[in-house]
Coordinates of C-alpha atoms in Angstrom, one line a residue:
Chain A
X1 CA 97.4 -7.7 -54.3
X2 CA 96.7 -11.4 -54.7
X3 CA 93.0 -10.9 -54.8
X4 CA 93.3 -8.3 -57.4
X5 CA 95.4 -10.7 -59.6
X6 CA 92.9 -13.5 -59.1
X7 CA 90.1 -11.1 -60.1
X8 CA 91.8 -10.1 -63.3
X9 CA 92.6 -13.7 -64.0
X10 CA 88.9 -14.5 -63.6
X11 CA 88.1 -11.6 -65.9
X12 CA 90.5 -12.9 -68.5
X13 CA 89.1 -16.5 -68.4
X14 CA 85.6 -14.9 -68.7
X15 CA 86.7 -13.3 -72.0
X16 CA 88.1 -16.6 -73.2
X17 CA 85.0 -18.5 -72.2
X18 CA 82.8 -16.0 -74.0
X19 CA 85.0 -16.4 -77.0
X20 CA 84.7 -20.2 -76.9
X21 CA 81.0 -20.3 -76.1
X22 CA 80.0 -17.9 -78.8
X23 CA 78.8 -19.4 -82.1
X24 CA 81.5 -19.8 -84.8
X25 CA 82.1 -16.5 -86.6
X26 CA 81.4 -14.3 -83.6
X27 CA 85.1 -13.7 -82.8
X28 CA 87.7 -13.0 -85.5
X29 CA 91.0 -13.0 -83.6
X30 CA 92.9 -13.1 -86.9
X31 CA 92.9 -9.3 -86.8
X32 CA 95.3 -9.3 -84.0
X33 CA 96.9 -12.7 -84.4
X34 CA 100.6 -12.2 -83.7
X35 CA 101.5 -15.3 -85.8
X36 CA 100.4 -13.6 -89.0
X37 CA 102.3 -10.6 -90.3
X38 CA 99.1 -8.5 -90.8
X39 CA 98.0 -9.3 -87.2
X40 CA 101.5 -8.5 -85.8
X41 CA 101.5 -5.1 -87.6
X42 CA 98.1 -4.4 -86.1
X43 CA 99.2 -5.3 -82.6
X44 CA 102.3 -3.2 -82.7
X45 CA 100.2 -0.3 -84.1
X46 CA 97.9 -0.6 -81.1
X47 CA 100.6 -1.1 -78.5
X48 CA 102.5 2.0 -79.6
X49 CA 99.6 4.0 -78.0
X50 CA 101.0 3.1 -74.6
X51 CA 103.7 5.7 -74.9
X52 CA 101.3 8.6 -75.4
X53 CA 98.8 7.4 -72.8
X54 CA 101.5 7.0 -70.2
X55 CA 103.2 10.3 -71.0
X56 CA 99.9 12.3 -70.9
X57 CA 98.9 10.6 -67.7
X58 CA 102.2 11.0 -65.8
X59 CA 102.7 14.7 -66.8
X60 CA 99.0 15.5 -66.0
X61 CA 99.2 13.7 -62.7
X62 CA 102.4 15.5 -61.6
X63 CA 100.9 18.9 -62.7
X64 CA 97.6 18.1 -60.9
X65 CA 99.5 17.3 -57.7
X66 CA 101.4 20.6 -57.8
X67 CA 98.3 22.6 -58.7
X68 CA 96.2 20.7 -56.1
X69 CA 98.7 21.5 -53.3
X70 CA 98.8 25.2 -54.3
X71 CA 95.0 25.3 -54.3
X72 CA 94.7 23.3 -51.0
X73 CA 97.1 25.5 -48.9
X74 CA 94.9 28.6 -48.8
X75 CA 92.2 26.5 -47.2
X76 CA 94.2 26.6 -44.0
X77 CA 94.5 30.4 -43.9
X78 CA 92.9 32.1 -40.9
X79 CA 91.2 34.7 -43.0
X80 CA 87.9 33.8 -44.7
X81 CA 89.0 35.9 -47.7
X82 CA 92.1 33.9 -48.2
X83 CA 90.1 30.7 -48.0
X84 CA 87.6 31.8 -50.6
X85 CA 89.8 31.2 -53.7
X86 CA 90.2 27.6 -52.7
X87 CA 86.4 27.1 -52.5
X88 CA 85.7 28.9 -55.7
X89 CA 88.4 27.0 -57.6
X90 CA 87.3 23.6 -56.3
X91 CA 83.6 24.1 -56.8
X92 CA 84.0 25.6 -60.3
X93 CA 86.5 23.2 -61.8
X94 CA 84.8 20.2 -60.2
X95 CA 81.6 21.1 -62.0
X96 CA 83.0 21.0 -65.5
X97 CA 82.7 17.7 -67.3
X98 CA 86.0 16.5 -68.8
X99 CA 84.9 16.5 -72.5
X100 CA 83.6 20.0 -72.7
X101 CA 86.7 21.2 -70.8
X102 CA 88.9 19.4 -73.3
X103 CA 87.0 21.1 -76.2
X104 CA 87.3 24.5 -74.5
X105 CA 91.1 24.1 -73.9
X106 CA 91.8 22.7 -77.3
X107 CA 89.6 24.9 -79.5
X108 CA 88.8 27.9 -77.2
X109 CA 91.9 28.6 -75.2
X110 CA 94.2 29.4 -78.3
X111 CA 91.6 32.0 -79.3
X112 CA 91.6 33.7 -75.9
X113 CA 95.4 33.6 -75.9
X114 CA 95.6 35.1 -79.4
X115 CA 93.3 37.9 -78.3
X116 CA 95.8 38.6 -75.6
X117 CA 98.6 38.8 -78.1
X118 CA 100.0 35.3 -77.3
X119 CA 100.3 33.3 -80.5
X120 CA 100.3 29.8 -79.0
X121 CA 98.9 26.8 -80.7
X122 CA 97.9 24.0 -78.4
X123 CA 98.6 20.6 -79.9
X124 CA 96.5 17.6 -78.9
X125 CA 99.1 16.3 -76.5
X126 CA 99.3 19.5 -74.4
X127 CA 95.6 20.0 -74.8
X128 CA 95.0 16.7 -73.1
X129 CA 97.6 17.3 -70.5
X130 CA 96.3 20.7 -69.5
X131 CA 92.7 19.5 -69.4
X132 CA 93.4 16.4 -67.3
X133 CA 95.7 18.3 -64.9
X134 CA 93.2 21.1 -64.4
X135 CA 90.2 18.9 -64.1
X136 CA 91.9 16.5 -61.7
X137 CA 93.5 19.3 -59.6
X138 CA 90.2 20.1 -58.0
X139 CA 90.0 16.6 -56.7
X140 CA 93.7 16.4 -55.6
X141 CA 93.2 19.7 -53.8
X142 CA 90.3 18.2 -51.8
X143 CA 92.4 15.1 -51.1
X144 CA 95.3 17.3 -49.8
X145 CA 92.9 19.3 -47.7
X146 CA 91.2 16.4 -46.0
X147 CA 94.5 14.6 -45.6
X148 CA 96.1 17.6 -43.9
X149 CA 93.0 18.1 -41.8
X150 CA 93.2 14.5 -40.6
X151 CA 96.5 15.3 -38.7
X152 CA 95.5 16.0 -35.1
X153 CA 95.4 19.7 -34.2
X154 CA 97.8 19.1 -31.3
X155 CA 100.6 18.6 -33.8
X156 CA 100.3 22.1 -35.2
X157 CA 100.0 23.5 -31.6
X158 CA 103.1 21.7 -30.5
X159 CA 104.9 23.0 -33.6
X160 CA 103.8 26.5 -32.7
X161 CA 105.0 26.3 -29.1
X162 CA 108.5 25.2 -30.2
X163 CA 108.7 28.3 -32.3
X164 CA 108.0 27.0 -35.8
X165 CA 106.2 29.3 -38.3
X166 CA 103.0 28.1 -39.8
X167 CA 104.8 27.3 -43.1
X168 CA 107.5 25.4 -41.2
X169 CA 104.9 23.5 -39.2
X170 CA 103.3 22.5 -42.5
X171 CA 106.6 21.5 -44.1
X172 CA 108.2 19.6 -41.2
X173 CA 105.3 18.4 -39.1
X174 CA 101.9 18.3 -40.9
X175 CA 102.7 17.3 -44.5
X176 CA 105.0 14.3 -43.7
X177 CA 102.2 12.9 -41.5
X178 CA 99.5 13.7 -44.1
X179 CA 101.3 12.0 -46.9
X180 CA 100.4 8.5 -45.8
X181 CA 96.8 9.4 -45.6
X182 CA 96.9 11.2 -48.9
X183 CA 98.7 8.5 -50.9
X184 CA 95.9 5.9 -51.4
X185 CA 93.2 8.4 -52.7
X186 CA 95.9 10.1 -54.8
X187 CA 96.6 6.7 -56.4
X188 CA 92.9 6.4 -57.2
X189 CA 93.1 9.8 -58.9
X190 CA 96.0 8.7 -61.0
X191 CA 94.1 5.6 -62.2
X192 CA 91.2 7.9 -63.0
X193 CA 93.6 10.1 -65.1
X194 CA 94.9 7.1 -67.0
X195 CA 91.4 6.1 -67.9
X196 CA 90.2 9.6 -68.7
X197 CA 93.2 10.2 -71.0
X198 CA 91.1 8.1 -73.5
X199 CA 89.2 11.4 -74.2
X200 CA 92.4 12.7 -75.8
X201 CA 91.4 10.5 -78.8
X202 CA 88.6 12.9 -79.7
X203 CA 91.0 15.8 -80.3
X204 CA 93.3 13.6 -82.5
X205 CA 95.9 12.4 -80.0
X206 CA 97.2 9.0 -81.2
X207 CA 97.1 7.3 -77.8
X208 CA 95.6 3.8 -77.0
X209 CA 92.0 4.6 -77.7
X210 CA 92.6 6.6 -80.9
X211 CA 94.7 3.9 -82.4
X212 CA 92.0 1.3 -81.6
X213 CA 89.4 3.5 -83.3
X214 CA 91.5 3.9 -86.3
X215 CA 92.1 0.2 -86.6
X216 CA 88.4 -0.5 -86.2
X217 CA 87.7 1.8 -89.1
X218 CA 90.0 -0.1 -91.4
X219 CA 89.5 -3.7 -90.2
X220 CA 85.8 -3.7 -89.2
X221 CA 86.5 -5.9 -86.1
X222 CA 85.4 -3.7 -83.2
X223 CA 84.8 -6.6 -80.8
X224 CA 88.4 -8.0 -80.8
X225 CA 90.1 -4.6 -81.0
X226 CA 88.1 -3.0 -78.2
X227 CA 88.6 -6.1 -76.1
X228 CA 92.3 -5.8 -76.5
X229 CA 92.0 -2.0 -75.7
X230 CA 90.3 -2.8 -72.4
X231 CA 93.0 -5.3 -71.6
X232 CA 95.6 -2.7 -72.3
X233 CA 94.1 -0.3 -69.7
X234 CA 93.7 -3.2 -67.3
X235 CA 97.4 -4.0 -67.4
X236 CA 98.3 -0.3 -67.0
X237 CA 96.1 0.1 -63.9
X238 CA 97.2 -3.2 -62.3
X239 CA 100.8 -2.0 -62.6
X240 CA 100.0 1.3 -60.9
X241 CA 98.1 -0.5 -58.1
X242 CA 101.1 -2.8 -57.5
X243 CA 103.4 0.2 -57.4
X244 CA 101.3 2.0 -54.9
X245 CA 101.0 -1.0 -52.7
X246 CA 104.8 -1.4 -52.7
X247 CA 105.1 2.3 -51.8
X248 CA 102.6 2.0 -48.9
X249 CA 104.4 -1.1 -47.5
X250 CA 107.7 0.7 -47.7
X251 CA 106.3 3.8 -45.8
X252 CA 104.8 1.6 -43.1
X253 CA 108.1 -0.2 -42.7
X254 CA 109.8 3.2 -42.3
X255 CA 107.3 4.2 -39.7
X256 CA 107.8 1.2 -37.4
X257 CA 111.5 1.1 -37.7
Chain B
X1 CA 130.8 45.3 -37.8
X2 CA 129.7 43.6 -41.0
X3 CA 132.9 41.6 -41.2
X4 CA 132.3 40.5 -37.6
X5 CA 128.8 39.4 -38.4
X6 CA 130.0 37.5 -41.4
X7 CA 132.7 35.8 -39.4
X8 CA 130.4 34.7 -36.7
X9 CA 127.7 33.8 -39.2
X10 CA 124.2 35.1 -38.8
X11 CA 123.0 32.3 -36.7
X12 CA 125.8 32.5 -34.2
X13 CA 125.3 36.2 -34.0
X14 CA 121.6 35.9 -33.4
X15 CA 122.3 33.2 -30.8
X16 CA 124.6 35.5 -29.0
X17 CA 122.2 38.4 -29.0
X18 CA 119.5 36.1 -27.8
X19 CA 121.3 34.7 -24.9
X20 CA 122.5 38.2 -23.9
X21 CA 118.9 39.5 -24.1
X22 CA 117.8 36.6 -22.0
X23 CA 120.4 37.3 -19.4
X24 CA 119.3 40.9 -19.2
X25 CA 115.7 39.9 -19.0
X26 CA 116.6 37.5 -16.2
X27 CA 118.5 40.2 -14.3
X28 CA 115.9 42.9 -14.8
X29 CA 113.1 40.6 -13.9
X30 CA 114.5 39.1 -10.8
X31 CA 111.6 39.4 -8.4
X32 CA 109.3 41.0 -11.0
X33 CA 106.2 39.7 -12.7
X34 CA 106.8 37.1 -15.4
X35 CA 103.1 37.1 -16.2
X36 CA 100.5 39.7 -15.7
X37 CA 96.9 39.0 -16.6
X38 CA 94.4 41.8 -16.0
X39 CA 90.7 41.2 -16.3
X40 CA 91.0 38.7 -19.0
X41 CA 87.7 37.4 -20.4
X42 CA 87.0 34.9 -23.2
X43 CA 84.0 33.6 -24.9
X44 CA 83.2 30.7 -27.2
X45 CA 80.4 32.3 -29.1
X46 CA 77.9 33.1 -26.3
X47 CA 79.5 31.0 -23.7
X48 CA 81.9 32.7 -21.4
X49 CA 84.8 30.5 -20.5
X50 CA 86.9 33.0 -18.6
X51 CA 85.6 35.8 -16.4
X52 CA 87.8 38.7 -15.4
X53 CA 90.9 36.6 -14.8
X54 CA 93.5 38.7 -12.9
X55 CA 96.7 37.0 -12.0
X56 CA 100.4 37.8 -11.5
X57 CA 103.1 35.3 -11.6
X58 CA 106.6 36.3 -10.4
X59 CA 109.8 35.4 -12.2
X60 CA 110.9 32.0 -10.9
X61 CA 107.6 31.3 -9.2
X62 CA 105.8 27.9 -9.5
X63 CA 102.0 28.3 -9.7
X64 CA 99.6 25.3 -9.7
X65 CA 96.2 25.8 -11.1
X66 CA 93.5 23.4 -10.1
X67 CA 89.7 23.2 -10.3
X68 CA 86.9 21.0 -11.7
X69 CA 86.8 20.1 -15.4
X70 CA 85.4 22.9 -17.5
X71 CA 86.5 25.6 -15.0
X72 CA 88.7 27.2 -17.7
X73 CA 92.1 26.3 -16.3
X74 CA 93.4 24.8 -19.5
X75 CA 92.2 27.9 -21.4
X76 CA 94.3 30.1 -19.2
X77 CA 97.4 28.1 -20.0
X78 CA 96.6 28.0 -23.7
X79 CA 96.1 31.7 -23.8
X80 CA 99.5 32.2 -22.3
X81 CA 101.0 29.8 -24.9
X82 CA 99.5 31.9 -27.6
X83 CA 97.3 29.0 -28.8
X84 CA 94.1 30.9 -28.3
X85 CA 92.9 34.5 -28.3
X86 CA 90.9 36.3 -25.6
X87 CA 88.4 39.1 -26.2
X88 CA 88.8 41.3 -23.2
X89 CA 91.6 42.4 -20.8
X90 CA 95.4 42.3 -21.2
X91 CA 98.0 39.6 -20.9
X92 CA 101.7 40.4 -20.8
X93 CA 104.7 38.2 -20.4
X94 CA 107.8 40.1 -19.0
X95 CA 106.0 43.3 -20.0
X96 CA 105.4 42.3 -23.6
X97 CA 102.2 40.9 -25.3
X98 CA 102.1 37.2 -25.8
X99 CA 102.3 37.4 -29.6
X100 CA 105.6 39.4 -29.5
X101 CA 107.5 36.8 -27.6
X102 CA 110.6 35.2 -29.2
X103 CA 110.2 31.9 -31.0
X104 CA 109.8 29.1 -28.5
X105 CA 110.2 31.4 -25.5
X106 CA 107.1 29.9 -23.8
X107 CA 107.4 26.2 -23.4
X108 CA 104.2 24.1 -23.3
X109 CA 103.7 20.5 -22.3
X110 CA 100.4 19.0 -23.4
X111 CA 98.2 16.3 -21.8
X112 CA 98.5 14.2 -25.0
X113 CA 102.3 14.8 -25.3
X114 CA 101.8 15.8 -29.0
X115 CA 105.2 14.4 -30.0
X116 CA 105.8 14.2 -33.8
X117 CA 105.2 10.5 -34.5
X118 CA 107.1 10.5 -37.8
X119 CA 110.4 11.8 -36.3
X120 CA 112.8 10.0 -33.9
X121 CA 113.0 11.3 -30.4
X122 CA 116.2 13.1 -31.2
X123 CA 114.7 14.8 -34.3
X124 CA 111.7 15.8 -32.2
X125 CA 114.1 17.7 -30.0
X126 CA 116.3 19.1 -32.7
X127 CA 113.5 20.4 -34.9
X128 CA 112.8 23.6 -33.0
X129 CA 116.4 24.7 -32.4
X130 CA 117.4 24.0 -36.0
X131 CA 114.3 25.5 -37.8
X132 CA 113.2 28.2 -35.4
X133 CA 116.6 29.3 -34.0
X134 CA 118.7 28.4 -37.0
X135 CA 121.1 26.4 -34.9
X136 CA 123.6 24.2 -36.8
X137 CA 122.9 20.4 -36.7
X138 CA 125.8 19.3 -34.5
X139 CA 125.0 22.0 -31.9
X140 CA 121.3 21.2 -31.9
X141 CA 122.2 17.5 -31.5
X142 CA 124.4 18.2 -28.5
X143 CA 121.8 20.3 -26.9
X144 CA 119.1 17.7 -27.5
X145 CA 121.2 14.9 -26.0
X146 CA 122.0 17.1 -23.0
X147 CA 118.2 17.6 -22.3
X148 CA 117.5 13.9 -23.0
X149 CA 120.0 13.1 -20.3
X150 CA 118.3 15.6 -18.0
X151 CA 115.0 13.8 -18.4
X152 CA 116.9 10.5 -18.0
X153 CA 116.2 8.8 -21.3
X154 CA 119.3 9.4 -23.5
X155 CA 119.2 5.7 -24.6
X156 CA 115.8 6.3 -26.4
X157 CA 117.2 9.0 -28.7
X158 CA 116.9 7.0 -31.9
X159 CA 113.5 5.5 -31.3
X160 CA 110.1 6.8 -32.5
X161 CA 107.7 8.2 -30.0
X162 CA 105.3 5.3 -30.6
X163 CA 107.9 2.9 -29.2
X164 CA 108.1 4.7 -25.9
X165 CA 105.8 4.4 -22.8
X166 CA 103.5 7.3 -21.9
X167 CA 105.8 8.5 -19.1
X168 CA 108.8 8.4 -21.4
X169 CA 106.9 10.3 -24.1
X170 CA 105.9 13.0 -21.7
X171 CA 109.5 13.4 -20.6
X172 CA 110.6 13.7 -24.2
X173 CA 107.9 16.4 -24.6
X174 CA 109.3 18.3 -21.7
X175 CA 112.9 18.0 -23.1
X176 CA 111.6 19.2 -26.5
X177 CA 110.3 22.4 -24.9
X178 CA 113.5 22.9 -22.8
X179 CA 115.6 22.7 -26.0
X180 CA 114.1 26.1 -27.0
X181 CA 115.6 27.6 -23.8
X182 CA 112.1 29.0 -22.7
X183 CA 111.6 31.8 -20.3
X184 CA 108.7 30.0 -18.7
X185 CA 107.1 26.5 -18.9
X186 CA 103.4 25.8 -19.0
X187 CA 102.0 22.4 -18.2
X188 CA 98.4 21.4 -19.2
X189 CA 97.6 18.4 -17.1
X190 CA 100.9 16.7 -18.0
X191 CA 100.1 13.4 -16.1
X192 CA 96.4 13.0 -16.7
X193 CA 96.8 10.7 -19.7
X194 CA 99.4 8.5 -18.0
X195 CA 99.0 5.2 -16.3
X196 CA 99.5 5.6 -12.5
X197 CA 102.9 3.9 -12.4
X198 CA 104.3 6.4 -14.9
X199 CA 103.1 9.6 -13.1
X200 CA 106.0 9.7 -10.7
X201 CA 108.8 9.7 -13.3
X202 CA 107.2 12.7 -15.0
X203 CA 106.6 14.6 -11.7
X204 CA 110.3 13.9 -10.7
X205 CA 111.5 15.6 -13.9
X206 CA 109.2 18.5 -13.2
X207 CA 110.5 18.8 -9.7
X208 CA 114.0 18.9 -11.0
X209 CA 113.0 21.7 -13.3
X210 CA 111.4 23.6 -10.4
X211 CA 114.5 23.2 -8.3
X212 CA 116.6 24.8 -11.1
X213 CA 114.5 28.0 -10.8
X214 CA 112.3 27.7 -13.9
X215 CA 109.1 29.8 -13.9
X216 CA 106.3 27.2 -14.1
X217 CA 102.6 27.3 -14.4
X218 CA 101.0 23.9 -14.0
X219 CA 97.5 22.7 -14.4
X220 CA 97.3 19.5 -12.5
X221 CA 95.3 17.3 -10.1
X222 CA 98.5 16.0 -8.4
X223 CA 98.0 17.6 -5.0
X224 CA 101.1 15.9 -3.6
X225 CA 103.2 17.6 -6.3
X226 CA 101.4 20.9 -5.6
X227 CA 102.2 20.7 -1.9
X228 CA 105.9 19.9 -2.6
X229 CA 106.6 22.3 -5.4
X230 CA 104.0 25.1 -5.7
X231 CA 104.7 28.6 -4.3
X232 CA 101.0 29.3 -4.7
X233 CA 97.9 27.3 -5.7
X234 CA 95.1 28.9 -7.8
X235 CA 91.7 27.4 -7.6
X236 CA 89.4 28.0 -10.6
X237 CA 85.7 27.3 -10.9
X238 CA 83.2 28.3 -13.7
X239 CA 85.7 30.5 -15.5
X240 CA 86.8 32.5 -12.4
X241 CA 89.9 32.4 -10.2
X242 CA 88.2 31.8 -6.8
X243 CA 91.2 31.7 -4.6
X244 CA 95.0 31.9 -4.8
X245 CA 96.9 30.7 -1.7
X246 CA 100.3 29.3 -0.7
X247 CA 99.9 25.5 -0.3
X248 CA 100.2 25.5 3.5
X249 CA 97.0 27.6 3.7
X250 CA 95.3 26.0 0.7
X251 CA 95.4 22.6 2.2
X252 CA 94.7 23.4 5.8
X253 CA 92.4 26.4 5.7
X254 CA 91.0 27.3 2.3
X255 CA 88.8 30.4 2.5
X256 CA 86.1 29.6 0.0
X257 CA 83.6 26.8 0.5
X258 CA 84.0 25.7 -3.2
X259 CA 87.8 25.2 -2.8
X260 CA 87.3 23.3 0.4
X261 CA 84.7 21.1 -1.3
X262 CA 87.0 20.5 -4.3
X263 CA 90.0 19.6 -2.1
X264 CA 87.8 17.3 0.0
X265 CA 86.7 15.4 -3.1
X266 CA 90.1 14.9 -4.7
X267 CA 92.1 14.3 -1.5
X268 CA 89.7 11.6 -0.3
X269 CA 91.3 8.9 -2.4

């Protein structure tokens, strides 16, 4: 935690140093100077993107966890045929780059739905949520699978001998133990989602990146505006990291109690 | 009838049926075979781990299985617990196939305890009765405490398994199986992972259990325990049952040279 803060502080001072060391005229911070009314308007315009970025990321993450769990569970079936859908889903979804998938969901999926008689327009917000959730679910499914597999086999055997069904063993014995192994990589995935939500800008979602782009077009100060954009994501990710660390500490405290 | 069921509640009703059925089984099976294995063979791919195992265990009998490592003795117990499948031959428990046994009817104690580390000792014991038998919490709690007292560690009820010694953990594991009111208990080298000073406390609990008339099959190298408790000792080697004898004969005049050699080796120290 401390090292991470120090790292980000170092990064910040690096920015400031570059700013100071550069020849006069390189930086034009006036564009986001909060003391001027024009600068303040620009800043609030950019910061309002947080709401969309956070909403997209959180909804997509929750959906991806649910889909991931549903996809991971067949991997533990005895029959090879039940395991097959898991493998196909993971290999297929994992192979699609995010941007093409976003285009397909936003421009293609409504056409498919209309041909099936469903008249549903997908707006940029839900287009981004669906794409991020789907794309990420292949990775969360793998995280769940490896986390569940890391619980020693004896646990499932003991559960069986005290009469639990396989579903009960999963619910009461395996999953609670797998969670602490799953959480750190899951947090990584969430950070990944937050960053990838920037792609929503290309289908017109007014989140952090889109707003920065729009401001650059009117103000012609890409350096300052994109610098601020990077810092916006940095703050978001640092907050998530701190939250996860807190959760991990809390779970470890529960364990040793 | 429906009103009666509703009044009792489904769980209580099932419970009643279950204990009645068990009583009947106990009466019918007095002096009968608890376990019948007939020409059971098992392979891991091409490697044959069990060769034509034929073995009967009576109701209330205590059988000790011994033999060198890799002889297949653990596999026999795991087959009976339903943890593994065999390819040839038949296994029946009280006349029924292994997979049609009631939930938790066959208790199993593992070498590595396999307690659930995220649950307290009490919750480890209550999980089976509550989830597999549908027993209400207070009743499950009473039963769990009763068995914890029986294995002499009621004061550890609220601790996690990780805070207990190996011997205590294994006694909790025995209590956890007993909470399911099993028809028979299987032990797979229950003291092999324990420090020497903790072996006695586990064996004492097992001897108590034997005295109460539990049908027991125990894979172990504890020959003192075998001598005191076992009705018969089965010696296995290379996937076969070489010899089955009462302890008096096994320890004084084993028929096969392999058994004699084995006993000689493990009794020397």
